PDB file of C-alpha atoms in Angstrom:
ATOM      1  CA  UNK A   1      -6.769   9.072 -13.743  1.00  0.00           C
ATOM      2  CA  UNK A   2      -9.451  10.412 -11.412  1.00  0.00           C
ATOM      3  CA  UNK A   3      -9.136  11.430  -7.798  1.00  0.00           C
ATOM      4  CA  UNK A   4      -8.020   8.732  -5.404  1.00  0.00           C
ATOM      5  CA  UNK A   5     -10.205  10.019  -2.575  1.00  0.00           C
ATOM      6  CA  UNK A   6     -12.475  12.845  -1.474  1.00  0.00           C
ATOM      7  CA  UNK A   7     -11.096  16.161  -0.270  1.00  0.00           C
ATOM      8  CA  UNK A   8     -13.042  15.473   2.927  1.00  0.00           C
ATOM      9  CA  UNK A   9     -11.701  12.177   4.230  1.00  0.00           C
ATOM     10  CA  UNK A  10     -10.765  10.194   7.319  1.00  0.00           C
ATOM     11  CA  UNK A  11      -7.254  10.478   8.700  1.00  0.00           C
ATOM     12  CA  UNK A  12      -4.705   7.743   9.265  1.00  0.00           C
ATOM     13  CA  UNK A  13      -5.187   7.395  13.024  1.00  0.00           C
ATOM     14  CA  UNK A  14      -8.934   6.847  12.691  1.00  0.00           C
ATOM     15  CA  UNK A  15      -8.397   3.962  10.305  1.00  0.00           C
ATOM     16  CA  UNK A  16      -5.304   2.356  11.804  1.00  0.00           C
ATOM     17  CA  UNK A  17      -6.379   2.762  15.433  1.00  0.00           C
ATOM     18  CA  UNK A  18     -10.151   3.209  15.308  1.00  0.00           C
ATOM     19  CA  UNK A  19     -10.263   6.705  16.784  1.00  0.00           C
ATOM     20  CA  UNK A  20     -13.192   8.960  15.751  1.00  0.00           C
ATOM     21  CA  UNK A  21     -12.891  10.463  12.292  1.00  0.00           C
ATOM     22  CA  UNK A  22     -15.658  13.096  12.608  1.00  0.00           C
ATOM     23  CA  UNK A  23     -16.465  12.869   8.884  1.00  0.00           C
ATOM     24  CA  UNK A  24     -20.118  13.436   8.009  1.00  0.00           C
ATOM     25  CA  UNK A  25     -21.934  11.304   5.475  1.00  0.00           C
ATOM     26  CA  UNK A  26     -21.941  12.692   1.972  1.00  0.00           C
ATOM     27  CA  UNK A  27     -25.398  13.026   0.334  1.00  0.00           C
ATOM     28  CA  UNK A  28     -24.610   9.875  -1.677  1.00  0.00           C
ATOM     29  CA  UNK A  29     -23.856   7.901   1.485  1.00  0.00           C
ATOM     30  CA  UNK A  30     -26.989   9.146   3.250  1.00  0.00           C
ATOM     31  CA  UNK A  31     -29.113   8.102   0.276  1.00  0.00           C
ATOM     32  CA  UNK A  32     -27.722   4.566   0.237  1.00  0.00           C
ATOM     33  CA  UNK A  33     -27.985   3.839   3.948  1.00  0.00           C
ATOM     34  CA  UNK A  34     -30.256   0.975   5.064  1.00  0.00           C
ATOM     35  CA  UNK A  35     -30.738  -0.634   1.637  1.00  0.00           C
ATOM     36  CA  UNK A  36     -30.600  -4.419   1.381  1.00  0.00           C
ATOM     37  CA  UNK A  37     -29.919  -4.350  -2.355  1.00  0.00           C
ATOM     38  CA  UNK A  38     -26.517  -5.722  -3.430  1.00  0.00           C
ATOM     39  CA  UNK A  39     -25.793  -2.906  -5.855  1.00  0.00           C
ATOM     40  CA  UNK A  40     -26.739  -0.267  -3.282  1.00  0.00           C
ATOM     41  CA  UNK A  41     -24.534  -1.914  -0.645  1.00  0.00           C
ATOM     42  CA  UNK A  42     -21.606  -1.968  -3.066  1.00  0.00           C
ATOM     43  CA  UNK A  43     -22.211   1.676  -3.982  1.00  0.00           C
ATOM     44  CA  UNK A  44     -22.345   2.593  -0.279  1.00  0.00           C
ATOM     45  CA  UNK A  45     -19.100   0.731   0.385  1.00  0.00           C
ATOM     46  CA  UNK A  46     -17.434   2.482  -2.546  1.00  0.00           C
ATOM     47  CA  UNK A  47     -18.650   5.876  -1.342  1.00  0.00           C
ATOM     48  CA  UNK A  48     -17.315   5.223   2.166  1.00  0.00           C
ATOM     49  CA  UNK A  49     -14.036   4.079   0.654  1.00  0.00           C
ATOM     50  CA  UNK A  50     -13.838   7.333  -1.333  1.00  0.00           C
ATOM     51  CA  UNK A  51     -13.938   9.206   1.996  1.00  0.00           C
ATOM     52  CA  UNK A  52     -11.214   6.820   3.282  1.00  0.00           C
ATOM     53  CA  UNK A  53     -13.660   5.454   5.836  1.00  0.00           C
ATOM     54  CA  UNK A  54     -12.185   2.036   5.270  1.00  0.00           C
ATOM     55  CA  UNK A  55     -13.367   0.419   8.479  1.00  0.00           C
ATOM     56  CA  UNK A  56     -16.995   1.205   7.640  1.00  0.00           C
ATOM     57  CA  UNK A  57     -16.517   0.245   3.997  1.00  0.00           C
ATOM     58  CA  UNK A  58     -15.259  -3.174   5.104  1.00  0.00           C
ATOM     59  CA  UNK A  59     -18.533  -3.740   6.942  1.00  0.00           C
ATOM     60  CA  UNK A  60     -20.507  -3.002   3.784  1.00  0.00           C
ATOM     61  CA  UNK A  61     -18.325  -5.157   1.534  1.00  0.00           C
ATOM     62  CA  UNK A  62     -18.831  -7.965   4.078  1.00  0.00           C
ATOM     63  CA  UNK A  63     -22.594  -7.599   3.667  1.00  0.00           C
ATOM     64  CA  UNK A  64     -22.179  -7.781  -0.104  1.00  0.00           C
ATOM     65  CA  UNK A  65     -20.018 -10.911   0.196  1.00  0.00           C
ATOM     66  CA  UNK A  66     -22.719 -12.601   2.277  1.00  0.00           C
ATOM     67  CA  UNK A  67     -25.308 -11.787  -0.393  1.00  0.00           C
ATOM     68  CA  UNK A  68     -23.117 -12.997  -3.269  1.00  0.00           C
ATOM     69  CA  UNK A  69     -20.311 -15.197  -1.943  1.00  0.00           C
ATOM     70  CA  UNK A  70     -19.325 -16.242  -5.475  1.00  0.00           C
ATOM     71  CA  UNK A  71     -18.566 -12.653  -6.562  1.00  0.00           C
ATOM     72  CA  UNK A  72     -14.915 -11.649  -6.797  1.00  0.00           C
ATOM     73  CA  UNK A  73     -15.311  -7.851  -6.656  1.00  0.00           C
ATOM     74  CA  UNK A  74     -16.473  -7.298  -3.051  1.00  0.00           C
ATOM     75  CA  UNK A  75     -13.938  -9.817  -1.774  1.00  0.00           C
ATOM     76  CA  UNK A  76     -11.093  -8.141  -3.669  1.00  0.00           C
ATOM     77  CA  UNK A  77     -12.142  -4.711  -2.451  1.00  0.00           C
ATOM     78  CA  UNK A  78     -12.400  -5.885   1.155  1.00  0.00           C
ATOM     79  CA  UNK A  79      -8.974  -7.506   0.905  1.00  0.00           C
ATOM     80  CA  UNK A  80      -7.436  -4.227  -0.212  1.00  0.00           C
ATOM     81  CA  UNK A  81      -9.030  -2.351   2.656  1.00  0.00           C
ATOM     82  CA  UNK A  82      -7.863  -4.887   5.243  1.00  0.00           C
ATOM     83  CA  UNK A  83      -4.365  -4.246   3.918  1.00  0.00           C
ATOM     84  CA  UNK A  84      -4.857  -0.489   4.067  1.00  0.00           C
ATOM     85  CA  UNK A  85      -5.807  -0.520   7.767  1.00  0.00           C
ATOM     86  CA  UNK A  86      -3.022  -2.880   8.836  1.00  0.00           C
ATOM     87  CA  UNK A  87      -5.017  -6.078   9.229  1.00  0.00           C
ATOM     88  CA  UNK A  88      -2.726  -8.229   7.057  1.00  0.00           C
ATOM     89  CA  UNK A  89      -3.920 -11.622   8.297  1.00  0.00           C
ATOM     90  CA  UNK A  90      -7.475 -10.924   7.157  1.00  0.00           C
ATOM     91  CA  UNK A  91      -6.166  -9.407   3.923  1.00  0.00           C
ATOM     92  CA  UNK A  92      -4.101 -12.532   3.214  1.00  0.00           C
ATOM     93  CA  UNK A  93      -7.136 -14.753   3.754  1.00  0.00           C
ATOM     94  CA  UNK A  94      -9.226 -12.684   1.350  1.00  0.00           C
ATOM     95  CA  UNK A  95      -6.484 -12.381  -1.269  1.00  0.00           C
ATOM     96  CA  UNK A  96      -5.904 -16.151  -1.250  1.00  0.00           C
ATOM     97  CA  UNK A  97      -9.620 -16.714  -1.736  1.00  0.00           C
ATOM     98  CA  UNK A  98      -9.529 -14.222  -4.615  1.00  0.00           C
ATOM     99  CA  UNK A  99      -6.864 -16.354  -6.280  1.00  0.00           C
ATOM    100  CA  UNK A 100      -9.032 -19.440  -5.888  1.00  0.00           C
ATOM    101  CA  UNK A 101     -11.993 -17.813  -7.660  1.00  0.00           C
ATOM    102  CA  UNK A 102     -10.036 -16.344 -10.543  1.00  0.00           C
ATOM    103  CA  UNK A 103      -8.570 -13.057  -9.343  1.00  0.00           C
ATOM    104  CA  UNK A 104      -5.734 -11.389 -11.234  1.00  0.00           C
ATOM    105  CA  UNK A 105      -2.505 -13.112 -10.164  1.00  0.00           C
ATOM    106  CA  UNK A 106      -0.244 -10.099 -10.706  1.00  0.00           C
ATOM    107  CA  UNK A 107      -2.450  -7.841  -8.616  1.00  0.00           C
ATOM    108  CA  UNK A 108      -2.944 -10.354  -5.823  1.00  0.00           C
ATOM    109  CA  UNK A 109       0.587 -11.737  -5.538  1.00  0.00           C
ATOM    110  CA  UNK A 110       1.953  -8.190  -5.305  1.00  0.00           C
ATOM    111  CA  UNK A 111      -0.373  -7.330  -2.457  1.00  0.00           C
ATOM    112  CA  UNK A 112       0.182 -10.639  -0.720  1.00  0.00           C
ATOM    113  CA  UNK A 113       3.874  -9.774  -0.728  1.00  0.00           C
ATOM    114  CA  UNK A 114       3.144  -6.462   0.944  1.00  0.00           C
ATOM    115  CA  UNK A 115       0.949  -8.196   3.530  1.00  0.00           C
ATOM    116  CA  UNK A 116       3.807 -10.546   4.411  1.00  0.00           C
ATOM    117  CA  UNK A 117       6.183  -7.573   4.547  1.00  0.00           C
ATOM    118  CA  UNK A 118       3.909  -5.838   7.065  1.00  0.00           C
ATOM    119  CA  UNK A 119       3.896  -9.014   9.168  1.00  0.00           C
ATOM    120  CA  UNK A 120       7.691  -9.102   9.160  1.00  0.00           C
ATOM    121  CA  UNK A 121       7.651 -12.366   7.182  1.00  0.00           C
ATOM    122  CA  UNK A 122      10.272 -11.163   4.742  1.00  0.00           C
ATOM    123  CA  UNK A 123      11.101 -14.515   3.155  1.00  0.00           C
ATOM    124  CA  UNK A 124       7.420 -15.127   2.408  1.00  0.00           C
ATOM    125  CA  UNK A 125       7.228 -11.610   1.004  1.00  0.00           C
ATOM    126  CA  UNK A 126      10.229 -12.218  -1.245  1.00  0.00           C
ATOM    127  CA  UNK A 127       8.739 -15.481  -2.496  1.00  0.00           C
ATOM    128  CA  UNK A 128       5.482 -13.731  -3.400  1.00  0.00           C
ATOM    129  CA  UNK A 129       7.339 -10.970  -5.252  1.00  0.00           C
ATOM    130  CA  UNK A 130       9.562 -13.470  -7.063  1.00  0.00           C
ATOM    131  CA  UNK A 131       6.460 -15.367  -8.211  1.00  0.00           C
ATOM    132  CA  UNK A 132       4.814 -12.119  -9.260  1.00  0.00           C
ATOM    133  CA  UNK A 133       7.668 -10.611 -11.274  1.00  0.00           C
ATOM    134  CA  UNK A 134       7.420 -12.808 -14.421  1.00  0.00           C
ATOM    135  CA  UNK A 135       3.781 -11.704 -14.777  1.00  0.00           C
ATOM    136  CA  UNK A 136       4.621  -7.984 -14.681  1.00  0.00           C
ATOM    137  CA  UNK A 137       5.146  -5.249 -17.215  1.00  0.00           C
ATOM    138  CA  UNK A 138       7.870  -2.724 -16.388  1.00  0.00           C
ATOM    139  CA  UNK A 139       5.483  -0.459 -14.484  1.00  0.00           C
ATOM    140  CA  UNK A 140       4.515  -3.189 -12.026  1.00  0.00           C
ATOM    141  CA  UNK A 141       7.964  -4.789 -12.083  1.00  0.00           C
ATOM    142  CA  UNK A 142       9.670  -1.754 -10.585  1.00  0.00           C
ATOM    143  CA  UNK A 143       7.187  -1.748  -7.677  1.00  0.00           C
ATOM    144  CA  UNK A 144       7.731  -5.471  -7.126  1.00  0.00           C
ATOM    145  CA  UNK A 145      11.514  -4.990  -7.204  1.00  0.00           C
ATOM    146  CA  UNK A 146      11.206  -2.134  -4.679  1.00  0.00           C
ATOM    147  CA  UNK A 147       9.366  -4.213  -2.082  1.00  0.00           C
ATOM    148  CA  UNK A 148      11.482  -7.285  -2.734  1.00  0.00           C
ATOM    149  CA  UNK A 149      14.621  -5.195  -2.186  1.00  0.00           C
ATOM    150  CA  UNK A 150      13.331  -3.758   1.078  1.00  0.00           C
ATOM    151  CA  UNK A 151      12.376  -7.270   2.225  1.00  0.00           C
ATOM    152  CA  UNK A 152      15.891  -8.454   1.417  1.00  0.00           C
ATOM    153  CA  UNK A 153      17.518  -5.542   3.227  1.00  0.00           C
ATOM    154  CA  UNK A 154      15.440  -6.184   6.327  1.00  0.00           C
ATOM    155  CA  UNK A 155      16.193  -9.910   6.398  1.00  0.00           C
ATOM    156  CA  UNK A 156      19.855  -9.819   5.397  1.00  0.00           C
ATOM    157  CA  UNK A 157      19.110 -11.603   2.120  1.00  0.00           C
ATOM    158  CA  UNK A 158      20.454 -10.744  -1.319  1.00  0.00           C
ATOM    159  CA  UNK A 159      18.188  -8.343  -3.281  1.00  0.00           C
ATOM    160  CA  UNK A 160      18.296 -10.637  -6.287  1.00  0.00           C
ATOM    161  CA  UNK A 161      15.491  -9.010  -8.252  1.00  0.00           C
ATOM    162  CA  UNK A 162      17.262  -5.665  -8.027  1.00  0.00           C
ATOM    163  CA  UNK A 163      20.520  -7.165  -9.231  1.00  0.00           C
ATOM    164  CA  UNK A 164      19.063  -9.278 -12.042  1.00  0.00           C
ATOM    165  CA  UNK A 165      16.045  -7.357 -13.294  1.00  0.00           C
ATOM    166  CA  UNK A 166      16.314  -3.647 -12.518  1.00  0.00           C
ATOM    167  CA  UNK A 167      17.711  -1.525 -15.340  1.00  0.00           C
ATOM    168  CA  UNK A 168      17.769   2.093 -16.376  1.00  0.00           C
ATOM    169  CA  UNK A 169      15.207   3.035 -18.986  1.00  0.00           C
ATOM    170  CA  UNK A 170      12.417   0.784 -17.760  1.00  0.00           C
ATOM    171  CA  UNK A 171       8.967   1.915 -18.896  1.00  0.00           C
ATOM    172  CA  UNK A 172       7.807   2.641 -15.340  1.00  0.00           C
ATOM    173  CA  UNK A 173       4.749   4.750 -16.149  1.00  0.00           C
ATOM    174  CA  UNK A 174       3.496   6.536 -13.046  1.00  0.00           C
ATOM    175  CA  UNK A 175       5.797   4.508 -10.758  1.00  0.00           C
ATOM    176  CA  UNK A 176       8.468   7.195 -10.861  1.00  0.00           C
ATOM    177  CA  UNK A 177       9.154   7.148  -7.116  1.00  0.00           C
ATOM    178  CA  UNK A 178       9.716   3.392  -7.122  1.00  0.00           C
ATOM    179  CA  UNK A 179      12.058   3.850 -10.074  1.00  0.00           C
ATOM    180  CA  UNK A 180      13.981   6.653  -8.360  1.00  0.00           C
ATOM    181  CA  UNK A 181      14.359   4.529  -5.247  1.00  0.00           C
ATOM    182  CA  UNK A 182      15.692   1.540  -7.139  1.00  0.00           C
ATOM    183  CA  UNK A 183      18.093   3.789  -9.053  1.00  0.00           C
ATOM    184  CA  UNK A 184      19.468   4.843  -5.669  1.00  0.00           C
ATOM    185  CA  UNK A 185      19.543   1.253  -4.440  1.00  0.00           C
ATOM    186  CA  UNK A 186      21.463   0.212  -7.585  1.00  0.00           C
ATOM    187  CA  UNK A 187      23.998   3.004  -7.207  1.00  0.00           C
ATOM    188  CA  UNK A 188      22.919   4.943 -10.289  1.00  0.00           C
ATOM    189  CA  UNK A 189      21.950   7.837  -8.022  1.00  0.00           C
ATOM    190  CA  UNK A 190      24.223   8.865  -5.153  1.00  0.00           C
ATOM    191  CA  UNK A 191      22.729   8.541  -1.681  1.00  0.00           C
ATOM    192  CA  UNK A 192      23.398  12.237  -0.988  1.00  0.00           C
ATOM    193  CA  UNK A 193      21.542  13.150  -4.175  1.00  0.00           C
ATOM    194  CA  UNK A 194      18.607  10.991  -3.120  1.00  0.00           C
ATOM    195  CA  UNK A 195      18.456  12.738   0.260  1.00  0.00           C
ATOM    196  CA  UNK A 196      18.510  16.139  -1.433  1.00  0.00           C
ATOM    197  CA  UNK A 197      15.762  14.969  -3.768  1.00  0.00           C
ATOM    198  CA  UNK A 198      13.338  14.015  -1.007  1.00  0.00           C
ATOM    199  CA  UNK A 199      13.967  17.311   0.776  1.00  0.00           C
ATOM    200  CA  UNK A 200      12.672  19.055  -2.339  1.00  0.00           C
ATOM    201  CA  UNK A 201       9.789  16.615  -2.994  1.00  0.00           C
ATOM    202  CA  UNK A 202       6.395  18.321  -2.618  1.00  0.00           C
ATOM    203  CA  UNK A 203       4.121  15.390  -3.411  1.00  0.00           C
ATOM    204  CA  UNK A 204       3.407  13.306  -0.302  1.00  0.00           C
ATOM    205  CA  UNK A 205       2.765  10.088  -2.252  1.00  0.00           C
ATOM    206  CA  UNK A 206       6.090  10.345  -4.069  1.00  0.00           C
ATOM    207  CA  UNK A 207       7.791  11.436  -0.861  1.00  0.00           C
ATOM    208  CA  UNK A 208       6.552   8.475   1.173  1.00  0.00           C
ATOM    209  CA  UNK A 209       7.880   5.960  -1.360  1.00  0.00           C
ATOM    210  CA  UNK A 210      11.289   7.584  -1.779  1.00  0.00           C
ATOM    211  CA  UNK A 211      11.781   8.432   1.886  1.00  0.00           C
ATOM    212  CA  UNK A 212      10.680   5.017   3.145  1.00  0.00           C
ATOM    213  CA  UNK A 213      13.279   3.342   0.932  1.00  0.00           C
ATOM    214  CA  UNK A 214      15.953   5.671   2.303  1.00  0.00           C
ATOM    215  CA  UNK A 215      14.711   4.935   5.844  1.00  0.00           C
ATOM    216  CA  UNK A 216      15.171   1.182   5.348  1.00  0.00           C
ATOM    217  CA  UNK A 217      18.574   1.789   3.728  1.00  0.00           C
ATOM    218  CA  UNK A 218      19.641   3.796   6.768  1.00  0.00           C
ATOM    219  CA  UNK A 219      18.513   0.975   9.045  1.00  0.00           C
ATOM    220  CA  UNK A 220      20.463  -1.519   6.957  1.00  0.00           C
ATOM    221  CA  UNK A 221      23.556   0.651   7.338  1.00  0.00           C
ATOM    222  CA  UNK A 222      23.074   0.924  11.100  1.00  0.00           C
ATOM    223  CA  UNK A 223      22.377   4.665  11.013  1.00  0.00           C
ATOM    224  CA  UNK A 224      19.644   4.608  13.662  1.00  0.00           C
ATOM    225  CA  UNK A 225      19.724   8.307  14.528  1.00  0.00           C
ATOM    226  CA  UNK A 226      19.117   9.536  10.983  1.00  0.00           C
ATOM    227  CA  UNK A 227      16.562   6.806  10.346  1.00  0.00           C
ATOM    228  CA  UNK A 228      14.517   7.895  13.378  1.00  0.00           C
ATOM    229  CA  UNK A 229      14.569  11.511  12.231  1.00  0.00           C
ATOM    230  CA  UNK A 230      13.421  10.509   8.771  1.00  0.00           C
ATOM    231  CA  UNK A 231      10.644   8.332  10.159  1.00  0.00           C
ATOM    232  CA  UNK A 232       9.201  11.327  12.008  1.00  0.00           C
ATOM    233  CA  UNK A 233       9.218  13.309   8.791  1.00  0.00           C
ATOM    234  CA  UNK A 234       7.516  10.516   6.847  1.00  0.00           C
ATOM    235  CA  UNK A 235       4.742  10.213   9.415  1.00  0.00           C
ATOM    236  CA  UNK A 236       4.213  13.978   9.490  1.00  0.00           C
ATOM    237  CA  UNK A 237       3.499  14.031   5.751  1.00  0.00           C
ATOM    238  CA  UNK A 238       0.261  12.091   5.861  1.00  0.00           C
ATOM    239  CA  UNK A 239      -1.908  13.673   3.168  1.00  0.00           C
ATOM    240  CA  UNK A 240      -1.625  10.416   1.177  1.00  0.00           C
ATOM    241  CA  UNK A 241      -1.621   7.989   4.086  1.00  0.00           C
ATOM    242  CA  UNK A 242      -3.063   5.178   1.957  1.00  0.00           C
ATOM    243  CA  UNK A 243       0.239   4.722   0.121  1.00  0.00           C
ATOM    244  CA  UNK A 244       1.783   1.335   0.875  1.00  0.00           C
ATOM    245  CA  UNK A 245       5.006   3.059   1.910  1.00  0.00           C
ATOM    246  CA  UNK A 246       3.209   5.283   4.425  1.00  0.00           C
ATOM    247  CA  UNK A 247       1.280   2.278   5.771  1.00  0.00           C
ATOM    248  CA  UNK A 248       4.566   0.394   6.178  1.00  0.00           C
ATOM    249  CA  UNK A 249       6.142   3.365   7.931  1.00  0.00           C
ATOM    250  CA  UNK A 250       3.234   3.620  10.363  1.00  0.00           C
ATOM    251  CA  UNK A 251       3.468  -0.118  10.981  1.00  0.00           C
ATOM    252  CA  UNK A 252       7.202   0.155  11.728  1.00  0.00           C
ATOM    253  CA  UNK A 253       6.685   3.010  14.151  1.00  0.00           C
ATOM    254  CA  UNK A 254       3.852   1.592  16.274  1.00  0.00           C
TER     255      UNK A 254
END
């Protein structure tokens, strides 16, 4: 798998809040500016996205959608970026349109669930994840179970997917942090062991997923003091701020 984003990239605050990012155009971006060609506009949007300049990339994907409204790709890419900058209503609209024109149901239902989670519509989120799960392999299933479980914890519902479908030995692929979190949620890993694990976790993507689950668990248990301390730590480790867990943490804290 290649790099997720450029070493030189916009920070979380610039994309969530619209503050200046002070990132210069790459040579590729400069070359593609001002073209009216669909392929050039898509390439420009992709290049901006690679620098995590999601707000600007959305503008370019919107231009591409206007040129080719029947095309799925720019709509799907814009939907993902609306989600990544905490504009879930616009993301939901785009994702639903993607479904209507033949988008991948597993991909879209999963992200619709996360959009509803960010809106605090936990029952809608759970419904989306429950609809998504039968379409999933183990790698996607463990991510779906993670977000369904957190939705249940936050709404006082039963985490039914965790109880019925999570098991040790799932073929989780690169979703190791989701798997670790659900092992803790299922009681296979002691809570104290999970806390020790995140203290030693060096990867910010893995950390955000594990720590955010523990944060919601602490909230569920009424441990507000420790949850607030952990939230500060999650937000401070922002090198992979595009992770859904980091985005959710930012959303909870603002």
